[in-house]
Each structure stands twice: as structure tokens, then as C-alpha cells.
XYZ file of C-alpha atoms in Angstrom:
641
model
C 168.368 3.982 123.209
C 166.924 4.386 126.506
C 166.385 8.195 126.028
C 164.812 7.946 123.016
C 161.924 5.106 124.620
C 161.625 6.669 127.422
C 161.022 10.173 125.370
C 158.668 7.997 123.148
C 156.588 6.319 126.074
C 155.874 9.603 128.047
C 155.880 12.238 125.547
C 154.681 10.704 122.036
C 152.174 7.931 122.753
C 148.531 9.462 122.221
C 146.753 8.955 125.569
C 143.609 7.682 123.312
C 145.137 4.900 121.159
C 147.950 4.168 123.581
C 150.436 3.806 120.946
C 153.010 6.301 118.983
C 151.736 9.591 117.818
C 150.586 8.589 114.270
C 150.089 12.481 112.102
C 149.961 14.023 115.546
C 147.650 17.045 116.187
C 147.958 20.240 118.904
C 145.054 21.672 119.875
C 145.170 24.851 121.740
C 145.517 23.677 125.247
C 149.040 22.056 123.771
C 147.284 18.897 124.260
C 148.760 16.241 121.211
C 146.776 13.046 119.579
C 146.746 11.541 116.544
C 144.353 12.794 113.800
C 142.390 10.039 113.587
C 141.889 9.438 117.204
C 140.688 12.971 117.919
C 138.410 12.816 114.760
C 136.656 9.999 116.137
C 136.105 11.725 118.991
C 135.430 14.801 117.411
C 132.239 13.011 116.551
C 131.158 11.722 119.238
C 130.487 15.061 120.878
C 127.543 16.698 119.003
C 127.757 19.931 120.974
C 130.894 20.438 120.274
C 130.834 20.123 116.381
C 127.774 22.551 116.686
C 129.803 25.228 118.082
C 132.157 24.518 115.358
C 134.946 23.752 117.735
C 136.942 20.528 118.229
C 136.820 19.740 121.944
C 140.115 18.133 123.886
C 139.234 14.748 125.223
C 141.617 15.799 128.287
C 140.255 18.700 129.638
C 137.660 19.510 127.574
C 138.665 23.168 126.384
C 137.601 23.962 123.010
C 139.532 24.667 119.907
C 138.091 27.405 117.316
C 138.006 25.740 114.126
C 139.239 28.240 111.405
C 137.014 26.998 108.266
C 133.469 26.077 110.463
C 131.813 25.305 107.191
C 134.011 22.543 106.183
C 133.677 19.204 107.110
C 134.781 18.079 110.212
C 137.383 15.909 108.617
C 138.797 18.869 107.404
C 138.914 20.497 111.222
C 141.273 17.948 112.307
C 143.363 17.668 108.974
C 144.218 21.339 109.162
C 145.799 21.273 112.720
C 149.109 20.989 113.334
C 151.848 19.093 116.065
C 153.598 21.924 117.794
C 157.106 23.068 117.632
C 158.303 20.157 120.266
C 156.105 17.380 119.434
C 157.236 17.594 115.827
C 161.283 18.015 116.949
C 160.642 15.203 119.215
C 158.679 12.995 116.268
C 161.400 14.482 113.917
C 164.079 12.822 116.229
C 162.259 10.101 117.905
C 159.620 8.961 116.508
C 159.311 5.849 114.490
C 161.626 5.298 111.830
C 164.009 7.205 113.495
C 167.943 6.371 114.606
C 169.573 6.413 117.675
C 172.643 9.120 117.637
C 174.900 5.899 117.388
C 173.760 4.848 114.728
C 173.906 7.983 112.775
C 176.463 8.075 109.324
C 178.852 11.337 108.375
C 176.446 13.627 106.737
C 178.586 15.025 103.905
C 179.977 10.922 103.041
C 176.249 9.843 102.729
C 175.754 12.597 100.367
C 178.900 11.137 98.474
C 176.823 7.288 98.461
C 179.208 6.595 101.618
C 178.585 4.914 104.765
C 181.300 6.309 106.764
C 180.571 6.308 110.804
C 179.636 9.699 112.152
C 181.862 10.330 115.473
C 181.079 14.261 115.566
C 178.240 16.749 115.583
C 178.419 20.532 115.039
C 175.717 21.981 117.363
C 175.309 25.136 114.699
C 174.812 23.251 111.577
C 173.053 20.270 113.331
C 175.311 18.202 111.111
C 177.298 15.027 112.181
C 180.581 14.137 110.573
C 182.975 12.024 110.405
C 186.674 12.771 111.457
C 187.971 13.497 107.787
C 184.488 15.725 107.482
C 185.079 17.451 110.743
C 188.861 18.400 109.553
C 187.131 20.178 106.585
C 184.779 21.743 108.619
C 187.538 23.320 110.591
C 189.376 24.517 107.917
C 186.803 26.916 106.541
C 187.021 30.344 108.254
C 183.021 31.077 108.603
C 182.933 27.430 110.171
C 186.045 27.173 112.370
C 184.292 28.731 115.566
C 181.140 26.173 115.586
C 180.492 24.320 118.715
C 181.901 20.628 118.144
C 181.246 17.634 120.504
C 181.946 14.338 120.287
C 178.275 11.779 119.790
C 177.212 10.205 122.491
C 173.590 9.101 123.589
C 173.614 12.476 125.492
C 175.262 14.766 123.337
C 172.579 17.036 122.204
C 171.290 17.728 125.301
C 174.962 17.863 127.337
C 176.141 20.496 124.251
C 174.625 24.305 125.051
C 174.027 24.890 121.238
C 174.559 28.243 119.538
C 170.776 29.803 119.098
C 171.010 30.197 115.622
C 168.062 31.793 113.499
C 166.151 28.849 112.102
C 165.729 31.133 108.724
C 168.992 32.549 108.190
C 170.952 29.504 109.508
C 174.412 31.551 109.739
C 172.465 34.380 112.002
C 172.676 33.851 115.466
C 169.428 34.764 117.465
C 170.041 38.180 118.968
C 166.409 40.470 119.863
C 163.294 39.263 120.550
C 159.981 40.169 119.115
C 157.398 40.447 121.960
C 154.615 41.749 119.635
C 155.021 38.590 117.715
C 156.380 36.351 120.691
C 159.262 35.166 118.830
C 163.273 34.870 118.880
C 164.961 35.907 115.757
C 167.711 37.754 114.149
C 168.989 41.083 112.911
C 167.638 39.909 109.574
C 164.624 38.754 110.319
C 163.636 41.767 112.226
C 165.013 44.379 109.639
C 162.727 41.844 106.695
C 159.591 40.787 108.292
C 159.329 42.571 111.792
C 159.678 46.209 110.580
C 156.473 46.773 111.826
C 156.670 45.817 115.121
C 156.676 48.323 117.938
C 158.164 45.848 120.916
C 161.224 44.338 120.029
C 164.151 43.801 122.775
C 167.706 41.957 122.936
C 167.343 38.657 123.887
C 169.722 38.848 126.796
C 167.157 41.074 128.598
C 164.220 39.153 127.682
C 165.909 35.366 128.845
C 165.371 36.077 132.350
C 161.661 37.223 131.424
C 161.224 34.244 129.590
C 162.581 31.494 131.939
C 160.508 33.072 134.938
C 157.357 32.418 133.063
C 158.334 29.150 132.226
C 159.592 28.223 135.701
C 155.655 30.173 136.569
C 154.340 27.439 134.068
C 156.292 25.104 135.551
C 154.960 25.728 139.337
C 151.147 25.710 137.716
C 151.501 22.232 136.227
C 152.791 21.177 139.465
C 149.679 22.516 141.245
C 147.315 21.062 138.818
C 149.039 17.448 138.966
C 148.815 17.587 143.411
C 145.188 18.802 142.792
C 144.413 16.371 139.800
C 145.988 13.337 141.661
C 143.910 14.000 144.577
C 140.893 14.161 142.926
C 141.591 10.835 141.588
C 142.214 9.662 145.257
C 138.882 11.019 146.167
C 137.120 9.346 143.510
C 138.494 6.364 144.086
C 137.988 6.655 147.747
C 134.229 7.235 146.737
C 133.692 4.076 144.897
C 133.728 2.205 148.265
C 131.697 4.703 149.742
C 129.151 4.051 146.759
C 129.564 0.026 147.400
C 129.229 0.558 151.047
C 126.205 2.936 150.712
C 124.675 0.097 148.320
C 125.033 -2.440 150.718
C 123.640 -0.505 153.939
C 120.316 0.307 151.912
C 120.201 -3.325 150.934
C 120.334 -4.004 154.533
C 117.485 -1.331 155.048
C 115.153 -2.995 152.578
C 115.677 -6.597 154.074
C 114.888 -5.255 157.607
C 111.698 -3.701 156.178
C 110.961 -6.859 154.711
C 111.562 -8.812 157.611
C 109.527 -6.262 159.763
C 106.526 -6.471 157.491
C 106.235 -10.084 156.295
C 107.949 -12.524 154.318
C 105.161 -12.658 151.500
C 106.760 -9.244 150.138
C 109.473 -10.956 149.069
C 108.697 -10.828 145.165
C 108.903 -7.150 145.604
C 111.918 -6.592 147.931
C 113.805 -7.746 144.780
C 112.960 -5.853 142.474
C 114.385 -3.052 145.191
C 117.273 -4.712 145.273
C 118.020 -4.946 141.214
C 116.946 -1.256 141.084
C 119.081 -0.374 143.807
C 122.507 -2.875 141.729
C 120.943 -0.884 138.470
C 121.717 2.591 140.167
C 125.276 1.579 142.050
C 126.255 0.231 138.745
C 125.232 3.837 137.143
C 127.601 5.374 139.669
C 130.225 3.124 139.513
C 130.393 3.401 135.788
C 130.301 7.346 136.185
C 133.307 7.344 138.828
C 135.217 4.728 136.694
C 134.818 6.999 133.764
C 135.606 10.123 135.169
C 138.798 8.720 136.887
C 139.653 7.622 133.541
C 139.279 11.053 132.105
C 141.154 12.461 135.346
C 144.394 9.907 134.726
C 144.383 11.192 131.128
C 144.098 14.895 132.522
C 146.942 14.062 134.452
C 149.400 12.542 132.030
C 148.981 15.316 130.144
C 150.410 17.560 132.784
C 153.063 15.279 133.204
C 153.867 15.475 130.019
C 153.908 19.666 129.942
C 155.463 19.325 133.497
C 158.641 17.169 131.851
C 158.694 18.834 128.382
C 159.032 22.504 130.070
C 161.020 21.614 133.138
C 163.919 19.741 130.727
C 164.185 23.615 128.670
C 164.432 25.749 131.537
C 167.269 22.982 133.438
C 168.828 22.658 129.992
C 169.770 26.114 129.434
C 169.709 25.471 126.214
C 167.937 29.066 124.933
C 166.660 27.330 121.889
C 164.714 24.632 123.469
C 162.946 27.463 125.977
C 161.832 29.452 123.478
C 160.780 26.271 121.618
C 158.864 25.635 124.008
C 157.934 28.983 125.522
C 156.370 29.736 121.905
C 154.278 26.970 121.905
C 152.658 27.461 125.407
C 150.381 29.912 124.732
C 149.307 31.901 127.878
C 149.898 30.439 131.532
C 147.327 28.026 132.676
C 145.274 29.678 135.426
C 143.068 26.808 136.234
C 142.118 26.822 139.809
C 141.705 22.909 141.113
C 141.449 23.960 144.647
C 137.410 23.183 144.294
C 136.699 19.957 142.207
C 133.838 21.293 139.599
C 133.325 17.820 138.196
C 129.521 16.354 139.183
C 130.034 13.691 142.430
C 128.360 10.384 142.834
C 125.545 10.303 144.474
C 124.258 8.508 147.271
C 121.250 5.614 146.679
C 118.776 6.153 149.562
C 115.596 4.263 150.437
C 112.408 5.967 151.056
C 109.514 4.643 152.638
C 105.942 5.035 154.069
C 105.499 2.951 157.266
C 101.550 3.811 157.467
C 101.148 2.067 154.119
C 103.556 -0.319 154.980
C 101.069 -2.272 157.601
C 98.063 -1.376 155.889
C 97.787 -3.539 152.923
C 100.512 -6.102 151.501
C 99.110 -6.565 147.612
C 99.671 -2.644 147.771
C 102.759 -2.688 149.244
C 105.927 -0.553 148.390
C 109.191 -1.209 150.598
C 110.367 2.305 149.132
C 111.891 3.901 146.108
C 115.805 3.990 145.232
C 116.479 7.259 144.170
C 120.089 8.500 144.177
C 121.271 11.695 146.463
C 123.973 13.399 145.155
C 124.351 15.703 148.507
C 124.585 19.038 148.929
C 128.750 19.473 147.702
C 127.948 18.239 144.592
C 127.290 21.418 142.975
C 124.528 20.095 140.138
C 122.253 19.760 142.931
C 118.843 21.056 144.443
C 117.084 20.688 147.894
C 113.676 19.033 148.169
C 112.626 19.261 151.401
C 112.058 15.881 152.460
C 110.034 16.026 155.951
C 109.605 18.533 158.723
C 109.941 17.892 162.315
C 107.410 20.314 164.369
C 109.305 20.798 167.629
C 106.527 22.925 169.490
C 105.149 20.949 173.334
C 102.215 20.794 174.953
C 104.268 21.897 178.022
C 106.661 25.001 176.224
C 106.105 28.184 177.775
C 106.925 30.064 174.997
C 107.976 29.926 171.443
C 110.201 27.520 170.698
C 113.627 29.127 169.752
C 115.666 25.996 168.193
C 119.452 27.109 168.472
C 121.064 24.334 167.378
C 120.703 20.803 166.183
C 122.206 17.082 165.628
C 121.172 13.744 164.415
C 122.135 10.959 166.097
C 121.832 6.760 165.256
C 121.474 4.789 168.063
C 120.766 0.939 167.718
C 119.949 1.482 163.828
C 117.960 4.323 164.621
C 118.373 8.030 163.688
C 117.278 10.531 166.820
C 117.253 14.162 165.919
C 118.030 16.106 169.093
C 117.251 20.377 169.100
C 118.172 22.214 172.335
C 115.100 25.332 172.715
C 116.311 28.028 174.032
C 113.399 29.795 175.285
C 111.830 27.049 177.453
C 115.362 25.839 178.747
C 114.774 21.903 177.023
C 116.637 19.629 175.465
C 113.939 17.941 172.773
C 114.772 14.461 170.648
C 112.335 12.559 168.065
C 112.335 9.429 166.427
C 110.605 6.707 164.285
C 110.966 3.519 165.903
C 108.077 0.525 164.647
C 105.964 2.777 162.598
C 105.594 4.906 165.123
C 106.810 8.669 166.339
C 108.674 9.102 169.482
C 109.586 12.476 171.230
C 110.675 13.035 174.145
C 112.378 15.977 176.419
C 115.265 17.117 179.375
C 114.608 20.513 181.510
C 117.489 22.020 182.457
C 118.626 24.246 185.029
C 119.035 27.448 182.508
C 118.791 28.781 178.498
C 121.064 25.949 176.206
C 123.313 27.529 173.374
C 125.308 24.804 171.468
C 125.390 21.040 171.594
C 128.708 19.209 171.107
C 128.493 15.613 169.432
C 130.724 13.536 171.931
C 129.867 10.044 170.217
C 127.085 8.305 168.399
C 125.295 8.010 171.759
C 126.134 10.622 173.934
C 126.182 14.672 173.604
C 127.416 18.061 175.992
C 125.505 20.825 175.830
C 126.530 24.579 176.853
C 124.201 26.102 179.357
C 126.283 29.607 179.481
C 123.529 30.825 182.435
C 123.805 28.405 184.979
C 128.069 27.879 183.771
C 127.484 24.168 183.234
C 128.029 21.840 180.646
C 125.601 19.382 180.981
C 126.477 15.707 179.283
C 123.705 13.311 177.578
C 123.006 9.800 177.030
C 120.692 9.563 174.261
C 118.967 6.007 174.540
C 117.233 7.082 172.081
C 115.423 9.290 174.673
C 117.549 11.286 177.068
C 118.942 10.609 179.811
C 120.854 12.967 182.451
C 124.436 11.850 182.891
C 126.633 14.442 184.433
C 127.177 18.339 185.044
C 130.503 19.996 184.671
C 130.675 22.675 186.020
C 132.749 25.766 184.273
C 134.431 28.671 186.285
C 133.322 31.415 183.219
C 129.712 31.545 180.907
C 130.551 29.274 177.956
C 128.230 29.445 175.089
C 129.615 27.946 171.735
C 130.709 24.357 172.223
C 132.035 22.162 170.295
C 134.339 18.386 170.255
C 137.602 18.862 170.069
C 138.372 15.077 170.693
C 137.011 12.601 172.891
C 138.905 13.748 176.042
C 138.535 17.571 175.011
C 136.109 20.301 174.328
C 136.549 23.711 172.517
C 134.264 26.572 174.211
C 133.768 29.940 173.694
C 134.450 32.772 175.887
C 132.524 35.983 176.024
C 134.198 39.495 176.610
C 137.605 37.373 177.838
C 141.469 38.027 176.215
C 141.536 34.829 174.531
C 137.740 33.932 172.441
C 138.216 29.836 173.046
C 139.139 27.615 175.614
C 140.616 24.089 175.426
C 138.426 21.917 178.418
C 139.389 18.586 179.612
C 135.998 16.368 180.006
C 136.184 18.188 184.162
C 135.824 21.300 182.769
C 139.322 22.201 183.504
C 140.984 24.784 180.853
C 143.735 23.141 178.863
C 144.938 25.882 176.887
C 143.393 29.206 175.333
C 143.586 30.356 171.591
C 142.580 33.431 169.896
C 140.152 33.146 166.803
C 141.263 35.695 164.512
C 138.714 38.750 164.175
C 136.039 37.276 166.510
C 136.333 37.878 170.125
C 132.684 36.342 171.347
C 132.168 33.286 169.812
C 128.462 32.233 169.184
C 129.300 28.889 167.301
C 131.460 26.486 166.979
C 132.380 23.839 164.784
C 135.701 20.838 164.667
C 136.196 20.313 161.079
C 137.294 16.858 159.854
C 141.077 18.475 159.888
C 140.641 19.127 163.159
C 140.319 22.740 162.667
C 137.747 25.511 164.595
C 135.107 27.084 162.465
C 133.759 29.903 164.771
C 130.840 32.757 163.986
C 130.237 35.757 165.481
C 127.020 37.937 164.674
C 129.389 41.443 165.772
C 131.988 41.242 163.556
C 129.519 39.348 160.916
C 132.611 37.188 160.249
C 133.612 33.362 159.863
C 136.734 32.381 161.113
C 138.772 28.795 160.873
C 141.979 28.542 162.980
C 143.494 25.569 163.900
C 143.519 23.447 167.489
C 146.626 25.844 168.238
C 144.897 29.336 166.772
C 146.846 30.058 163.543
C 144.200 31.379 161.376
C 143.016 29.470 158.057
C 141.105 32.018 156.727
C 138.693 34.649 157.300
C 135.140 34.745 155.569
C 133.929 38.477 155.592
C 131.790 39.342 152.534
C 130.708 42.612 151.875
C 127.863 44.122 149.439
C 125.014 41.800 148.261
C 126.904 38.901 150.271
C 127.827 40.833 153.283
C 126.369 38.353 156.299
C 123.203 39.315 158.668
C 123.804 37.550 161.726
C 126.262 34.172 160.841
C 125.016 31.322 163.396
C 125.067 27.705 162.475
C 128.235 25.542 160.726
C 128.305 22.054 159.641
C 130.536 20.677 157.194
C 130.041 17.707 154.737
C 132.200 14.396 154.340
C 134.179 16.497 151.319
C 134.781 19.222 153.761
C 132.625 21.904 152.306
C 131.412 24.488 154.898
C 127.373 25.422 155.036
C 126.847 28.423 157.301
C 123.676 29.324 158.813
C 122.453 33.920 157.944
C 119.982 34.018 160.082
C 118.559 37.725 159.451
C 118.820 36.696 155.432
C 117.100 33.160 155.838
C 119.934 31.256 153.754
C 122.165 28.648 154.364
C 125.635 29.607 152.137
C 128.196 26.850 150.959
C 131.856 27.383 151.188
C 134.869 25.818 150.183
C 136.917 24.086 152.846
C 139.139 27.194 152.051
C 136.817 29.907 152.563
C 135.577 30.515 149.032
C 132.140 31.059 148.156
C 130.252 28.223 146.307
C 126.584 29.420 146.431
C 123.194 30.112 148.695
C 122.199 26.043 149.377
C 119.008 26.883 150.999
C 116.551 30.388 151.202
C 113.317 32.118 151.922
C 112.088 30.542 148.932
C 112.648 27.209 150.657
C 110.794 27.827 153.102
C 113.761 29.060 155.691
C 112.440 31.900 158.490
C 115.279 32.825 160.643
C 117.094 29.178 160.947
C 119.853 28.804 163.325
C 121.261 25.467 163.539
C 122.243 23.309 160.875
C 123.488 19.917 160.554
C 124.016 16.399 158.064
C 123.373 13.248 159.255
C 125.348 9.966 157.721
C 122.833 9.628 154.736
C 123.910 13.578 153.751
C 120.179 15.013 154.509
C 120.637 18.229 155.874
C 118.846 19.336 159.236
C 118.086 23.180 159.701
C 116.541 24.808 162.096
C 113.678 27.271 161.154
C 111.185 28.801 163.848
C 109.547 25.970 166.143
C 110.092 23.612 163.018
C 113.409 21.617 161.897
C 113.475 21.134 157.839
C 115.065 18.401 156.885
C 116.425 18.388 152.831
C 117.233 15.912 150.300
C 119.471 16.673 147.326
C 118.911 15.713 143.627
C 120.526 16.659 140.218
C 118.150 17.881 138.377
């Protein structure tokens, strides 16, 4: 019967062994596998059996044993299939007959094989026509629900909710303090002592909107499950194309050196296979573990959705019984560790020293700053102070750049009116600088080569080549001050007003206003950043707020903390290839980690690393992150520790 395999494939086949339930278990998340299967498991998690709970190979909630001093054999013996799994087993599982093939109850009794062609939905009997005429005749039986079998009849057939104990009871209250349907019996025997007990008419509607709740939840964890299967798998060619660009890095070294280091660059190169292989194993697992995660919900998803479009009372509060308390998980934010990145380190000084002595670098594996297991190590600083400056340097903002295979970091300082970049080309350190014509605020990324920066005094927006030095190339000018800036697209720019009606304005590459948009709660923009949606993350130290509207200015969401968390003066934004948001405090040295939707993850960077009033922030392809901090810019490597 196609009902009955299709029942059998999707809701009794332990995701483990892959096959039929065999002595199926429940744990508390109402996640089913065989006994054996989840006693094997069992075992293989040493934590778990020393908190003397059996762990769910799905989503890894635990189970409270109720003996802990047993053996752990005896853990898994004691539990128990739920309610539905059993009905289902009880009807489907092996061994079992298709409603076709089913004989008249009472003949079979009699050593009979007459064909069944009826079933009474209260006494869950089938019959056969002579049987059924019986049936009839007998007063206390006459009003039963009859139907004629077919492959659909018990779930076509709205059966009477009859009390499971006193079979000839129909189900009429509702015991809340025990969660469970019963009858005028049953409550007058063995719910006396109960203090909440209703009719079950007025607790239905209760019922199915918790189920249709549950039903909503499941759906929310399968969209955010499924895409954090996407993700992962979207990762693994990251991780294969990461390998393959620091491959590329070591066999330039090489090349730049001498080819006598060749014995050497390999065993770089097998490290380097040693550590993608680590990762790929990782993502391959955990993409494993989130398919299972997922068929599970599909499985709740199906089970529930069939009782509440069934109407069939009985199978709701089957199943409502068995659910335990709604599922609150929150899979907006993916908690799971991420792959890391394998990055190549390297000292060029040593490098054309001595050759017997020399080390191309070290594969080590970043995990970045979203993955949430990891810490900063500050990797190098950039000291950003000239012979020629004035005055303190005051670096307000930053970006990294790669032109021809080489990474430029360019700061704007705001005191002595320059545009500063540095880089390592040939073993050797490169920095060079741009006067211009008033203060700089913001610099907007226009391409891998080329950058605008705001000069809000002079109402200019002066555009870049970086070569990697740079180079003037235009001035546009503005009709008002515009001092956050920001990329909208390659034909448009996103700048912020200052005491105007509307906080940003949409520029054409002329410096001719598109359109304007309001940004929420902040009317002065002092920073702006595109997300990779396309979205405007803007800061203003007034309101100490974060705002993200989109290109049109319907607001995302609003970031204003208060107490402990409460923001200082909110400055620098960057966001990471995930989407997570890092926001520069200035006044409280840290650099703060947000959600893509606004939610707080932690403090990525403080005092204690070294931070004094930082500014501008941003990550370049190889996910260091660049922060400004006095005349210096830190640049930070993450590792799990």
C-alpha cells in the first residue's frame, strides 16, 4: 500500500541505521531510533554517559536517565516509542497488513477467513457483512460510526474519541494538570485530585492552536536548518578555493626565493592538504548531522500537520500529548563552530637571509571572527605617524585593498588632511601619501583598485586610483557637506547629510542626488556601511544608535542598548562574508559583533587588546580584521582556542 511505505520511509526508518524502526526508542526531544542504534551511540559520547544522560544524535539535547546507577544498557532498554510511533509501528510496521488485506474480526475468532469489507471507527473492529448486520442489531452498538475499507478509510472516517480505558466512554473533559483527554470515569477514578479539568469542546481550540504554533516552529527550524546546510555546503568550496590560493602563495614564495627550497615548499603543501582535509571532514560531518536534524523536523512537521488537517480529535491529542512543550529554538544565528580559513604566514627578512634555515611559512587555520569559538591575536601593527604630519594622526577610517596580488591598506587622517596607504611588495615596506584640499571622514570602496573619499569641508568627493600608491583621479563636487560615504553600487553612492530633512542621499558618480531616504532614529549620519544585501548600516554618536534600512529606507532594525551595553560614541561598521556586523565604541575601546539582524553576539576586540579610541574598522579577503587605534592600525588574526 502506498500509504503505508510512504508512512514507513519518512516516519519509521531510524535516521542512524537507515532501515525500519527495530524496538524503537523516544527520547525527550520526540526524537525516535532503534535501541540498539542509540546504545551504540550512547557510548560513544563519554560526556554524556557521565552526566548520566543519553544524548540525541540529532540535536544533541539530553535525556535524564531515571536509574543513573544502572548500566547504560539499561538507560536505553527502559525508554519507550511514543504514543504515534508505536500506533504507526502497531499499524505499519513490519509484519503488518494492508487494510485490504484485513479478515472479519469476529469470523477469525470463529477459525474463519471470511473477507473484512467494514470497519466500526468506535470499536476499531473490521467485519464482514454478516458481522456488521450483528453489530447493528445490538442497541449499545447500533449508533457506531461504520465505513466501508478502503486504503483511506481510517483517515477519511472522523472517529468517535472514545476513552482508550473505558472503551464504551466517549472522551468528554480534559485534564490540563495531567495534560490528558479522558472521560467522566476516568476523571471521577483517577483524576479526583486534580484542580484544572475543562470540557474538551473548550479546550480543542486551545489545543489545535498550539499545535498549529508547533506546527509554524518546525517550519522555521526546517527554512533555518536547510539554509545552514546551504551555507555549509557553500563553504566547502570556499575551503577548496582558500586551499588552493595559499598553495599559490607558497609557490610564488618559492619561486621568489630560489628553486633549491623546493624539498621544503612540500612539506607546506601536505600540511596545508592535511588541514583542508581536517575541514572538509568537519563540514562533511556536520552537514551530515544537519540533514539528520532536518529529517527529523520533517518528520514532526508531517506527523503534527496530518492531526490538526485531519480533525480527527484523537490523533491531536495523540499527538499533542506526546510533544512535550513547544520548541523555542532560535536558528536565526547558526551556533555550530565554522570552518576555518588555512592562511600562510611568513617572514620575508629570514626569507633572503639564509636558505638551509629557511621557512616559506606556517599553515595555521583562521576560523574568522563569526565563528564564535574564536579569539584575536593581533597579528601586526601598521604605525601610520609621518615625518611630514602636523599633528597627531587621527585615523577615521580604513580599507584594504589587493592590487596586482598585493594587499594595500589605505587610512584617511583626519587631522593632517592625508590620505596614507602601505604595503609589502619584494621584502620590502612601501608607504606612501595624498594631501587634500580639507579634513577626510569616510572612504567608500568603489572596486579593488579604486576608492571615493568624503571631504565634508571643502564639499568634495574626491576619487582614487590606488596603483598601489595613490593617485589623484577626479573631484566631484557636492552642493551640501557630506561626511559618511559609502558604495551603493558601481554607478551610485550613499552619503550622509548633516542637520538636512532626509539623513542620506542617493549620488550618481557626478555627484548628482538620485533620491533621499530617512535612516530611522539617526538624523546625522557619521558612518556608513552597504551590507552584502544591499542594505545601509548607519551610526550616529547623538542618538548612540545603529540603524540598517534598506536602499529605499524601510528600517531593518534598530541597535540601541542600554545599561552595561549602552554605546559611547558608535563609529566604524564592517561586516563579514556571513553577514555578521562588527561596530566600532569608540569612548569604550571595543569592537561589538552583531547578528545580521541586530542581535548581540559579543565584545570581539577591547582595552585589553590593546584598542585606545579606534574608529575605523575593516576585513580584508583573508578575514584579518583592520582597526584603527590612535596613530596605529591593529591588524587581528582569529584562532579557536
Amino acid at each position: 500500500m502506498a500509504t503505508a511505505q510512504k508512512l514507513t520511509e519518512n516516519h519509521l526508518t531510524c535516521v542512524i541505521c537507515t532501515e525500519v524502526f527495530t524496538d524503537p526508542a523516544t527520547l525527550q526531544c520526540h526524537h525516535t531510533f532503534c535501541k540498539s542504534c542509540l546504545l551504540k551511540y550512547t557510548k560513544t559520547q563519554p560526556e554524556a554517559v557521565q552526566a548520566k544522560s543519553i544524548p540525541c544524535p540529532s540535536c544533541r539535547q539530553q535525556t535524564k536517565v531515571t536509574n543513573p546507577d544502572s548500566p547504560v544498557e539499561e538507560w536505553v532498554s527502559q525508554l519507550k516509542p511514543s504514543h504515534v510511533i508505536q500506533g504507526l509501528m502497531d499499524d505499519f510496521g513490519p509484519g503488518t497488513k494492508g487494510v485490504e488485506e484485513h479478515l472479519c474480526s469476529v469470523c477469525t475468532k470463529q477459525g474463519k477467513t471470511t473477507p473484512a469489507t467494514s470497519w466500526c471507527s468506535v470499536c476499531d473492529v473490521v467485519y464482514c457483512e454478516g458481522c456488521l448486520e450483528l453489530h447493528n442489531m445490538m442497541p449499545l452498538l447500533s449508533d457506531h460510526e461504520v465505513a466501508h475499507l478502503s486504503d483511506h478509510t481510517k483517515t477519511k472516517v472522523k472517529r468517535r474519541f472514545m476513552c482508550q480505558v473505558h472503551r464504551d466512554k466517549p472522551i468528554e473533559l480534559f485534564c490540563k494538570d495531567c495534560k490528558r483527554a479522558i472521560c467522566t470515569m476516568c476523571c471521577s477514578i483517577k483524576h479526583r485530585a486534580c484542580k484544572d479539568v475543562d470540557t474538551i469542546g473548550s479546550t480543542t481550540p486551545l489545543v489545535k492552536e498550539q499545535l498549529t504554533s508547533k506546527i509554524e516552529q518546525l517550519r522555521i527550524n526546517m527554512a533555518a536548518t536547510n539554509n545552514n546546510i546551504t551555507r555549509r555546503k557553500s563553504r566547502i568550496q570556499d575551503v577548496k578555493s582558500n586551499s588552493q590560493d595559499v598553495k599559490d602563495q607558497v609557490i610564488k614564495t618559492r619561486e621568489t626565493v630560489m628553486r633549491a627550497i623546493f624539498r621544503k615548499e612540500k612539506l607546506l603543501l601536505d600540511a596545508i592538504d592535511k588541514a583542508t582535509d581536517e575541514q572538509l571532514h568537519e563540514l562533511q560531518a556536520d552537514i551530515k548531522s544537519q540533514e539528520i536534524e532536518l529529517q527529523m523536523y520533517q518528520q514532526q512537521y508531517e506527523f503534527t500537520a496530518n492531526a490538526v488537517t485531519s480533525n480527527c480529535e484523537m490523533d491531536m491529542y495523540a499527538v499533542y500529548e506526546s510533544m512535550g512543550e513547544t520548541s523555542t529554538d532560535n536558528r536565526d544565528t547558526d551556533n555550530r563552530p565554522a570552518a576555518g580559513s588555512v592562511v600562510l604566514t611568513h617572514d620575508l627578512d629570514k626569507l633572503s637571509k639564509a636558505v638551509d634555515e629557511l621557512q616559506l611559512g606556517e599553515v595555521q587555520v583562521v576560523h574568522g571572527v563569526s565563528d564564535p569559538g574564536s579569539s584575536p591575536v593581533l597579528h601586526h601593527t601598521i604605525d601610520c605617524g609621518e615625518d611630514g604630519d602636523g599633528k597627531d594622526p587621527s585615523l577615521c577610517d580604513v580599507t584594504v585593498l589587493t592590487v596586482d596580488d598585493i594587499k594595500v591598506t589605505v587610512v584617511i587622517d583626519f587631522n593632517n588632511k592625508r590620505l596614507k596607504t602601505y604595503y609589502t611588495s619584494n621584502f620590502k615596506s612601501f608607504h606612501n601619501q595624498l594631501l587634500l584640499s580639507s579634513r577626510p571622514w569616510q572612504i567608500a570602496k568603489l572596486c579593488e583598485s579604486q576608492i571615493a573619499v568624503s571631504v565634508p569641508g571643502s564639499k568634495e568627493i574626491v576619487t582614487v586610483n590606488v596603483t598601489p600608491g595613490p593617485v589623484f583621479l577626479s573631484t566631484i563636487k557636492t552642493r551640501k557637506k557630506y561626511q559618511a560615504l559609502a558604495c551603493l553600487s558601481p554607478s551610485q553612492l550613499a552619503a550622509g547629510t548633516w542637520g538636512q530633512s532626509h539623513s542620506v542621499d542617493i549620488l550618481d558618480m557626478t555627484g548628482r542626488i538620485l533620491r533621499s531616504i530617512n535612516t530611522g532614529v539617526i538624523g546625522n549620519p557619521e558612518y556608513i556601511h552597504v551590507t552584502r544585501n544591499n542594505n545601509l548600516i548607519v551610526s550616529e554618536e547623538a542618538v548612540k544608535s545603529l540603524v540598517c534600512v534598506t536602499s529605499e529606507g524601510d528600517v531593518v532594525f534598530t541597535y540601541t542598548p542600554t545599561g552595561v551595553r549602552a554605546l559611547t560614541r558608535p563609529w566604524g561598521v564592517t561586516t563579514s562574508s556571513s553577514g555578521d556586523i562588527l561596530l566600532v565604541d569608540q569612548y569604550s575601546n571595543k569592537v561589538i559583533q552583531l547578528t545580521e539582524s541586530g542581535q548581540f553576539v559579543r565584545d570581539v576586540l577591547t582595552q585589553q587588546d590593546g584598542l585606545n579610541c579606534p574608529l575605523g574598522a575593516c576585513l580584508d579577503g583573508d578575514g584579518l580584521l583592520y582597526v584603527t587605534s590612535d596613530r596605529y592600525v591593529k591588524v587581528f588574526n582569529f584562532y579557536r582556542r
